[in-house]
mmCIF file of C-alpha atoms in Angstrom:
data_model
loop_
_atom_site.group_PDB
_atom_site.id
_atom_site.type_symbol
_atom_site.label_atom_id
_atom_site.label_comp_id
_atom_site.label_asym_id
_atom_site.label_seq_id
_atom_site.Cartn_x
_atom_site.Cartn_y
_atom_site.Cartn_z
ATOM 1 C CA UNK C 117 13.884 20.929 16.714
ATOM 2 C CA UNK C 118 13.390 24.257 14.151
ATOM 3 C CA UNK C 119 10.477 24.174 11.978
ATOM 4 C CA UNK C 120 13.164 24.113 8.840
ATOM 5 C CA UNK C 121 14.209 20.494 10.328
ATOM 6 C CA UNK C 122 11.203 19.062 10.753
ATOM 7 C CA UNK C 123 10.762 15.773 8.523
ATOM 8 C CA UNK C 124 7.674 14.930 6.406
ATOM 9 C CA UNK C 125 5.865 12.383 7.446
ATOM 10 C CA UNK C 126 6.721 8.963 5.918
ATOM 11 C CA UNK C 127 3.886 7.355 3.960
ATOM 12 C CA UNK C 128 3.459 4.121 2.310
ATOM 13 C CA UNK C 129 2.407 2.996 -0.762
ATOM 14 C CA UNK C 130 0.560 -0.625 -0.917
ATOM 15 C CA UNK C 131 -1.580 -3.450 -3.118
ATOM 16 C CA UNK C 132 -3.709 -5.026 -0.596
ATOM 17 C CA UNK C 133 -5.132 -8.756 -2.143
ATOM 18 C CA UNK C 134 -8.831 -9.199 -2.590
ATOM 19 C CA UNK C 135 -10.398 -12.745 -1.922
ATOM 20 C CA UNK C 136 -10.781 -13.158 -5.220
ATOM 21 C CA UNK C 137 -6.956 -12.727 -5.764
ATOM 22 C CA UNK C 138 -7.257 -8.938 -7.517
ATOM 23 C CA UNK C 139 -4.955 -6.310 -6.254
ATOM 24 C CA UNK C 140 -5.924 -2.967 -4.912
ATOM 25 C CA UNK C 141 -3.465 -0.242 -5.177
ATOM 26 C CA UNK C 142 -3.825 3.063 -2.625
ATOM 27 C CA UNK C 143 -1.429 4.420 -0.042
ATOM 28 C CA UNK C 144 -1.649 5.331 3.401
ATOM 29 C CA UNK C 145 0.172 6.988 6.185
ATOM 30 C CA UNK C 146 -0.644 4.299 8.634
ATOM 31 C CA UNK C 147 -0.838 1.069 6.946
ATOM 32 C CA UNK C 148 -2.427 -1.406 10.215
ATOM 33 C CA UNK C 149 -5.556 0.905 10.256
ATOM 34 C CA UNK C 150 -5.781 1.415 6.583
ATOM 35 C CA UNK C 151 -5.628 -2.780 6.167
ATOM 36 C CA UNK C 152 -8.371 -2.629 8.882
ATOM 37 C CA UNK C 153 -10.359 -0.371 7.081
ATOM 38 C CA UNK C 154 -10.041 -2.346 3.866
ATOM 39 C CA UNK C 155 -11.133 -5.769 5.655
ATOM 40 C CA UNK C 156 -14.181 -4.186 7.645
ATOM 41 C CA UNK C 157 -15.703 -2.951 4.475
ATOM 42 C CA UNK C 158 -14.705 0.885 5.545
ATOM 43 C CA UNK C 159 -11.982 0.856 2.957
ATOM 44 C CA UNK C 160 -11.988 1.714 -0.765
ATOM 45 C CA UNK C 161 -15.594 0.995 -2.672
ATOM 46 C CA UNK C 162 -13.218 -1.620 -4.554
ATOM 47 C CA UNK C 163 -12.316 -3.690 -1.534
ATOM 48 C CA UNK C 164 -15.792 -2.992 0.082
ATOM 49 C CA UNK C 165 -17.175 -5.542 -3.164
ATOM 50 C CA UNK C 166 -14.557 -7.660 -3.674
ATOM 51 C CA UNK C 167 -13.406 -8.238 0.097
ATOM 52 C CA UNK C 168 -9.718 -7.512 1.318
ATOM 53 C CA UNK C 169 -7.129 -10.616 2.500
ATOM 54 C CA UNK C 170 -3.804 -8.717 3.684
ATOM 55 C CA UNK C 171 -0.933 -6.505 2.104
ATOM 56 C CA UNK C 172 0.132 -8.144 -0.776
ATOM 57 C CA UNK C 173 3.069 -5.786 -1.081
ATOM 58 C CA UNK C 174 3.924 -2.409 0.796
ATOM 59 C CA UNK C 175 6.548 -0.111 0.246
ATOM 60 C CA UNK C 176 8.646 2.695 2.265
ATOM 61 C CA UNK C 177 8.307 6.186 0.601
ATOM 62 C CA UNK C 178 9.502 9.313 1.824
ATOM 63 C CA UNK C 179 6.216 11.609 1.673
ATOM 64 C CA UNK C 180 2.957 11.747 0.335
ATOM 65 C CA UNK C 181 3.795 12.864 -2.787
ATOM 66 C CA UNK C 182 6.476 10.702 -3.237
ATOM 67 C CA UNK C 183 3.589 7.737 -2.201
ATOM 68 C CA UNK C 184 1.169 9.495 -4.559
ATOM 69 C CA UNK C 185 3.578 9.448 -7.364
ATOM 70 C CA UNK C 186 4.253 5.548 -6.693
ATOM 71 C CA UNK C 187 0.585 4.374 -6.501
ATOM 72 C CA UNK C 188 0.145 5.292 -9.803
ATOM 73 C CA UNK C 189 3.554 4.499 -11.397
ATOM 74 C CA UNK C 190 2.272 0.847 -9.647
ATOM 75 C CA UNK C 191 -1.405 1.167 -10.870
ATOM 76 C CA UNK C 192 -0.084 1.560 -14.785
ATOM 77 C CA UNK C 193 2.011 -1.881 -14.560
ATOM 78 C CA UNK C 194 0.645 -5.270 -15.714
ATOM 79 C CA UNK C 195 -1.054 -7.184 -13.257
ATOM 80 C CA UNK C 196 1.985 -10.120 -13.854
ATOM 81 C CA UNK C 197 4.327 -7.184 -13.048
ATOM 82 C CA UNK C 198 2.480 -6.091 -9.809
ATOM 83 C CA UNK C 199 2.879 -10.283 -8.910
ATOM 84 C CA UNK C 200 6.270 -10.173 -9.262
ATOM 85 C CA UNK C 201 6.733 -6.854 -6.927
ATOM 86 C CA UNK C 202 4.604 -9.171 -4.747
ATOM 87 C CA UNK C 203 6.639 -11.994 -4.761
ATOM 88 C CA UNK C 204 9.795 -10.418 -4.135
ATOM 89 C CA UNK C 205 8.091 -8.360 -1.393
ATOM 90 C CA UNK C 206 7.108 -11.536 0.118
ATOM 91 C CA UNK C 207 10.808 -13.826 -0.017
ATOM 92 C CA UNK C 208 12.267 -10.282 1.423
ATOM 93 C CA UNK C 209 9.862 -10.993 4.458
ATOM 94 C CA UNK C 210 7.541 -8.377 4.241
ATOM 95 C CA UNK C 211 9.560 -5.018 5.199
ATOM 96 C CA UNK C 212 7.396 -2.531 6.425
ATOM 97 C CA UNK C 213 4.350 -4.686 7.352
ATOM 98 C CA UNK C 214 2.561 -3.787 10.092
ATOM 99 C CA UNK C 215 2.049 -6.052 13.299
ATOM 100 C CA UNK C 216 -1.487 -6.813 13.445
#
């Protein structure tokens, strides 16, 4: 395969849900060992206080930038907007979400 065909890597954008039912917002390249991160209190200083559950939502983009540009398009929504993405994320059975 030519360097010129070579595809980016995908990377994900994600809210992960907190024990006390806040949601984090971040991306990732490999979402099962950035969940694990989050939950051993190696992730984000956020989830490292307030304790991580699981993916609340996750979402296919094409690069990093592209996943960059997403987390904070997601991180300026309402929170009852970001429950909604969750919800539908959830009836659509999860796409994307990692085997544990």
């Amino acid at each position: 395969m030519a360097a010129s065909e070579v595809r980016p890597k995908p990377a994900f954008v994600y809210m992960v849900r907190c024990t006390g039912g806040q949601l984090y917002t971040g991306w990732t390249s490999d979402p099962a060992t950035r969940l694990r991160a989050h939950k051993s209190g190696k992730g984000a200083r956020y989830t490292r206080a307030k304790g991580a559950v699981a993916f609340a939502y996750l979402e296919r983009c094409a690069d990093k930038r592209s996943a960059l540009r997403r987390e904070i398009a997601l991180k300026k929504l309402p929170k009852a907007q970001k429950e909604l993405l969750c919800r539908a994320w959830s009836a659509a059975g999860r796409p994307f979400e990692p085997l544990e």
